[in-house]
Coordinates of N, CA and C in Angstrom, one line a residue:
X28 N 0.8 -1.2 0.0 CA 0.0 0.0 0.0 C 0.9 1.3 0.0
X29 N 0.5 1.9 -1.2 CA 1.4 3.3 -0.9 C 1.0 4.5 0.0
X30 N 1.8 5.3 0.8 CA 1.7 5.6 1.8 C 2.5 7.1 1.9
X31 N 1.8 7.9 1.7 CA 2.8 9.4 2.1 C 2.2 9.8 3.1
X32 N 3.6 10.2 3.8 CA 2.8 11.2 5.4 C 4.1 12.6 5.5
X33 N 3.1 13.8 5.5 CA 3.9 15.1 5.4 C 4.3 15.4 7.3
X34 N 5.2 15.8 7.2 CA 5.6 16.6 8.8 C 6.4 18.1 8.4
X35 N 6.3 18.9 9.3 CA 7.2 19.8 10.0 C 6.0 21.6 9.3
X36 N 5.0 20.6 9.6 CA 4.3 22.4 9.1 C 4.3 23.1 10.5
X37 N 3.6 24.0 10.7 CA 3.5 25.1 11.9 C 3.3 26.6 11.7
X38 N 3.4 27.0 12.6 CA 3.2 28.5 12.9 C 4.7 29.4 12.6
X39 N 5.1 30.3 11.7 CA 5.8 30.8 11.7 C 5.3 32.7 11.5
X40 N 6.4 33.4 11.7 CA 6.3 34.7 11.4 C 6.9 34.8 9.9
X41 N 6.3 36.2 9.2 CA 6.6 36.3 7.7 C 8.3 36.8 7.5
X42 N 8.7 36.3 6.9 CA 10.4 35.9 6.7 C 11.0 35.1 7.7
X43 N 10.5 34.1 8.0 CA 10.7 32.8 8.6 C 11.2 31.7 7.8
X44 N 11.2 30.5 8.4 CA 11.5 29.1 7.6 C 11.2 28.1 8.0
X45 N 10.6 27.4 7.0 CA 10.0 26.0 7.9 C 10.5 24.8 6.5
X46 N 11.0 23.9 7.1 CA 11.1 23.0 6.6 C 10.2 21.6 6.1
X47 N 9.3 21.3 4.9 CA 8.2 20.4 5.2 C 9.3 19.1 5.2
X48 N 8.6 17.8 5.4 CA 9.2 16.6 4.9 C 7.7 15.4 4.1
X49 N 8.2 14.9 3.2 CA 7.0 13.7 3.0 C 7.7 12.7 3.3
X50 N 7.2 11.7 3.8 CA 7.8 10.5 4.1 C 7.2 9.6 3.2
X51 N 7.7 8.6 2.4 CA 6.8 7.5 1.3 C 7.2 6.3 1.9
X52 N 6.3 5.0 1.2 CA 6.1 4.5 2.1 C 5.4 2.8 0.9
X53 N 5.9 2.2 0.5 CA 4.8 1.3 -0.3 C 5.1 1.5 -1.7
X54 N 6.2 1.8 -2.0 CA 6.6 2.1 -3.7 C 8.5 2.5 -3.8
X55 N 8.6 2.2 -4.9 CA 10.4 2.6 -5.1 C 10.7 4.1 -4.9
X56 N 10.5 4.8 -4.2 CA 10.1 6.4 -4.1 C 11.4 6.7 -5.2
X57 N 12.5 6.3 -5.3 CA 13.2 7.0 -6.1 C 13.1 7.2 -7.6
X58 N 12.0 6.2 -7.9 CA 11.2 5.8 -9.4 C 10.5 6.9 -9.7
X59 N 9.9 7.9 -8.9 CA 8.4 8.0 -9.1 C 8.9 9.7 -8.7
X60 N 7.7 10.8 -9.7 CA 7.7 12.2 -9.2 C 7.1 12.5 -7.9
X61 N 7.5 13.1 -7.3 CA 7.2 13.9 -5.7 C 6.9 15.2 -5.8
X62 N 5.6 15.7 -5.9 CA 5.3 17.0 -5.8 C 4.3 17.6 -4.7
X63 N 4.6 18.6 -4.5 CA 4.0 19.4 -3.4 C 2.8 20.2 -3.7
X64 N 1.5 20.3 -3.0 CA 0.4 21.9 -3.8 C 0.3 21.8 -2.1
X65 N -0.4 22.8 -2.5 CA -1.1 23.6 -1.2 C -2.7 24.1 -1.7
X66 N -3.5 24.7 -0.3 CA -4.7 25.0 -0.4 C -5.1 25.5 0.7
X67 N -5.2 27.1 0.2 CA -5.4 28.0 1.5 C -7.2 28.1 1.7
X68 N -8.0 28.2 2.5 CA -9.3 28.6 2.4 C -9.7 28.4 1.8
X69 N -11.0 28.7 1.0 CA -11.8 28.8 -0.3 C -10.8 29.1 -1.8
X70 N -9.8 28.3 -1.6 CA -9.2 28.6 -3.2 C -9.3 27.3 -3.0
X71 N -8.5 27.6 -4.9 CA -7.9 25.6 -5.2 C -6.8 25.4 -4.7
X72 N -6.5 24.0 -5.0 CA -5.3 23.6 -4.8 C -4.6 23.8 -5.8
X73 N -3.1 24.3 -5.5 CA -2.0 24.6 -6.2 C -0.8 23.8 -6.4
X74 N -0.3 24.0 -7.6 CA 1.0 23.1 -7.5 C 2.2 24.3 -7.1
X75 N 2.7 23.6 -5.8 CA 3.7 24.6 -5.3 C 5.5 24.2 -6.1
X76 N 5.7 22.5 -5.7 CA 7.2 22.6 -6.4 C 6.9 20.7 -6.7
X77 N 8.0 20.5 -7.6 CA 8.2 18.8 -8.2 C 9.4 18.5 -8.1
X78 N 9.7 17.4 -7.9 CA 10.8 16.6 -8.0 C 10.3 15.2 -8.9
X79 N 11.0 15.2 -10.0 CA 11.1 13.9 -10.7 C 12.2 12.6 -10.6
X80 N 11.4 11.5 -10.5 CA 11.6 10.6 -10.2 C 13.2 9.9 -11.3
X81 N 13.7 8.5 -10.9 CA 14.4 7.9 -12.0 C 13.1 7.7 -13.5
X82 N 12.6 8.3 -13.6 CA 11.6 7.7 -14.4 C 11.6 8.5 -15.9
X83 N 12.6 9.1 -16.2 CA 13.0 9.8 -17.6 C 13.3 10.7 -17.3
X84 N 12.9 12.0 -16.3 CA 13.4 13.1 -16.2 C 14.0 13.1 -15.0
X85 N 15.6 12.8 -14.8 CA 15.7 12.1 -13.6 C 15.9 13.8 -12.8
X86 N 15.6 13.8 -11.7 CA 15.7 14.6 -11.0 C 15.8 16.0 -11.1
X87 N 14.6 16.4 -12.2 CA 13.8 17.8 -12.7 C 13.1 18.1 -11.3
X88 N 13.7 19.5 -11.1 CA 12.4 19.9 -10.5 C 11.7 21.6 -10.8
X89 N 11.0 21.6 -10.4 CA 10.2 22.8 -10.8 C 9.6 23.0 -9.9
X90 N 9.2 24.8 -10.1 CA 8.6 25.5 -9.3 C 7.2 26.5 -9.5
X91 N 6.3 26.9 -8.6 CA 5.7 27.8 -9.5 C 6.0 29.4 -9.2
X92 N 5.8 30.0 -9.9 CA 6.4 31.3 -10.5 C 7.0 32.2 -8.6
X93 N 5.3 31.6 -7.9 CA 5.7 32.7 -6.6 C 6.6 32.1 -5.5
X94 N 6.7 31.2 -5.8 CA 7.8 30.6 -4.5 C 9.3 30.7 -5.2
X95 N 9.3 30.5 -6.5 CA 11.2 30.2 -7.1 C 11.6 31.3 -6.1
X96 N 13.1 31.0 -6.3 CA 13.8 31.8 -5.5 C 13.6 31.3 -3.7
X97 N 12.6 31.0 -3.3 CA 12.3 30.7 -1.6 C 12.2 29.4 -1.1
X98 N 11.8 29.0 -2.1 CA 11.7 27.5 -1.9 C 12.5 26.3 -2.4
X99 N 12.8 25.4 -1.8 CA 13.8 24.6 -2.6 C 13.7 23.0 -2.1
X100 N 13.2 22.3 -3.2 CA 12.7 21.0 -2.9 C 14.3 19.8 -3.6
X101 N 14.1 19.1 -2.7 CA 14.8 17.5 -2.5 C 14.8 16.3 -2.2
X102 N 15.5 15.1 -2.1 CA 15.2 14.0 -1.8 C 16.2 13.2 -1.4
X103 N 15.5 12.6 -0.5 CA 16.7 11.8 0.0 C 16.3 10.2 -0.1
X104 N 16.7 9.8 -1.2 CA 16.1 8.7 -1.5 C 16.6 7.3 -0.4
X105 N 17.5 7.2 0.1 CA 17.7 6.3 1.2 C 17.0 6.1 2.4
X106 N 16.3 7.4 2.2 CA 15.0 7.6 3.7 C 14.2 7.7 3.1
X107 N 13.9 8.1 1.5 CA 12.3 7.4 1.3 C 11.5 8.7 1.6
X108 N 12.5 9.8 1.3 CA 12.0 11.4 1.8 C 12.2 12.7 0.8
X109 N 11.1 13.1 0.8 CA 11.3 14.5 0.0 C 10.8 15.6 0.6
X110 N 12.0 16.6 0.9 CA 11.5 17.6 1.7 C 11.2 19.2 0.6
X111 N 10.9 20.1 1.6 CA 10.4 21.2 0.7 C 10.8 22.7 1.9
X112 N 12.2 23.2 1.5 CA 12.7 24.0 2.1 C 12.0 25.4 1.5
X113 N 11.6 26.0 3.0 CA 10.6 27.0 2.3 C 11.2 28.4 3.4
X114 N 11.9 29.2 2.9 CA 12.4 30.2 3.4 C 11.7 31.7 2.9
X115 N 12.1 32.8 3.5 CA 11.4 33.9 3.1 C 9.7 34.1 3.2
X116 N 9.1 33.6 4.0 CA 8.0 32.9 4.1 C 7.2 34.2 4.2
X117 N 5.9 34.4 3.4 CA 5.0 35.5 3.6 C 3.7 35.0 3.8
X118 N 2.6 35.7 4.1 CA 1.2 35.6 4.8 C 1.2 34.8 4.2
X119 N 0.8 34.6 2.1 CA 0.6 34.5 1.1 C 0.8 32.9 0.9
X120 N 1.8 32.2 1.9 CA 2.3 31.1 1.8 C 1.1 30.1 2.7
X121 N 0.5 30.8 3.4 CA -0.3 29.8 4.5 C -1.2 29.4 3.5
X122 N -1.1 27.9 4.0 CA -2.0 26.8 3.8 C -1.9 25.6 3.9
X123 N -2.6 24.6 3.4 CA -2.6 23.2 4.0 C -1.3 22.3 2.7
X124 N -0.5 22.0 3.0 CA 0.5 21.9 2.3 C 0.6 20.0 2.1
X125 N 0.3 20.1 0.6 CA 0.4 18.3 0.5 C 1.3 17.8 -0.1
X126 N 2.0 16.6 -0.2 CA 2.8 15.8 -1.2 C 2.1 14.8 -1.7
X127 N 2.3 14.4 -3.1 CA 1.8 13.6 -3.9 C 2.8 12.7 -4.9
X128 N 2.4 11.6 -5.1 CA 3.2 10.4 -5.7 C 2.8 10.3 -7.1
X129 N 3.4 10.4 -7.9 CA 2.5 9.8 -9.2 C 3.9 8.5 -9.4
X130 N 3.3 7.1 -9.7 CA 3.6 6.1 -9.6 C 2.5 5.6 -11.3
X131 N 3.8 5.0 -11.8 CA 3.6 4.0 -12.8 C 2.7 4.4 -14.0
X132 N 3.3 5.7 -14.5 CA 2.5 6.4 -15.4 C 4.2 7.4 -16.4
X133 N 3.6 7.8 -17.1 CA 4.5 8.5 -17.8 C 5.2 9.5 -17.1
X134 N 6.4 10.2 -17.2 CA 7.2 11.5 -16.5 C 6.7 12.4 -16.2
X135 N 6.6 13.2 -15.8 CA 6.0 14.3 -15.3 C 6.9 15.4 -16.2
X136 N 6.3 16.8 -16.7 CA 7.2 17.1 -17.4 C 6.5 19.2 -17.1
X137 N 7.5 19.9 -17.4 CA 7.0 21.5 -17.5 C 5.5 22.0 -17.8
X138 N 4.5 21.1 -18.5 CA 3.5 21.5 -18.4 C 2.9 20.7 -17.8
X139 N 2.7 19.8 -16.9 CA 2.0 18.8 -16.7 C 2.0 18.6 -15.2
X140 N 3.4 18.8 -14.4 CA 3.6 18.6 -13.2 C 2.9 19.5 -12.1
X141 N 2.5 20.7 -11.9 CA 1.1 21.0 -11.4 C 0.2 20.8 -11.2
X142 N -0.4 20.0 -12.0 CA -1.9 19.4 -12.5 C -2.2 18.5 -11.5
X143 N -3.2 18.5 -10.3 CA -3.2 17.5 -9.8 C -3.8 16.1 -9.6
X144 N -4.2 16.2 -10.7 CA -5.1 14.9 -11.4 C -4.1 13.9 -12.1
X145 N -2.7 14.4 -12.2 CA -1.4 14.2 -12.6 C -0.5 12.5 -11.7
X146 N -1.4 12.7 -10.6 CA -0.8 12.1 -9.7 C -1.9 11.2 -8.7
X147 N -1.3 10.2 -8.3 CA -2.3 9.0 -7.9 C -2.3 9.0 -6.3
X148 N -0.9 9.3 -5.4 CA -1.5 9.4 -4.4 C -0.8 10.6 -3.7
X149 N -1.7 10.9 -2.4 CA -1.8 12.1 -1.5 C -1.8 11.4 -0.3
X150 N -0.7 12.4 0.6 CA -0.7 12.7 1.7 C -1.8 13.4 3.0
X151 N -2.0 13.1 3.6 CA -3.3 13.9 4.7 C -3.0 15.2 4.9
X152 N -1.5 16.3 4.5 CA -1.4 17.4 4.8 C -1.3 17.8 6.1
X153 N -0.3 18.9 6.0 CA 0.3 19.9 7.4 C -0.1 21.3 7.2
X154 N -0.3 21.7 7.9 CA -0.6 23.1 7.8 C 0.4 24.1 7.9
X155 N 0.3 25.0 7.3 CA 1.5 25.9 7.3 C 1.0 27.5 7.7
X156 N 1.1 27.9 8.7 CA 0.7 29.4 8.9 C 1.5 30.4 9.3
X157 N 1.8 31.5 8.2 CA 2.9 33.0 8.2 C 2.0 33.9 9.0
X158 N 2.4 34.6 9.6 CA 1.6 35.7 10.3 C 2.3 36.7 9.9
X159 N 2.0 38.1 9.7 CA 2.4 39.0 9.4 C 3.1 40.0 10.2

């Protein structure tokens, strides 16, 4: 059974740092893309950053437009871990912050890796809250 579980959200002040982690769990994690969205209140969910898998694009990752520069995602594939280093942190960043697996499907690629329909499984989410 595949298995992601997110840690290290919280309360921070705006130009802070919090570090997320996914933990996987039930699949070759180092095979497969790892991406991150988020979902503040009454919006959608967003794709925040990706890491690609050994799976053709080996270890692409991407961002979206308002985090580059603050954010900076990795893996550590011997722990079966992909974290999501998030520095410079503003209001704008609060929300429920998830990791997702896409497993046994085509690469994930510059237009595609956002999309969250893109990917098969999800983590229960951490919350992440900037105060101003």
């Amino acid at each position: 059974e595949v298995q992601l579980v997110e840690s290290g959200g919280g309360l921070v002040q705006a130009g802070g740092s919090l570090r997320l982690s996914c933990a996987g769990s039930g699949f070759t994690f180092e095979d497969y893309a790892i991406g991150w969205f988020r979902q503040a209140p009454g919006k959608e969910r967003e794709g925040v950053s990706c890491i690609s898998g050994n799976d053709g694009n080996n270890g692409n990752t991407y961002y979206t437009d308002s985090v580059k520069g603050r954010f900076t995602i990795s893996s550590d594939n011997a722990k079966n871990t992909v974290s999501l280093q998030m520095n410079s942190l503003k209001p704008e960043d609060t929300a429920v912050y998830y990791c997702a697996a896409r497993t046994g499907r085509a690469p994930l690629n510059g237009s595609n890796w956002y999309i969250s329909f893109e990917y098969d499984h999800w983590g229960q989410g951490t919350q992440v809250t900037v105060s101003s």
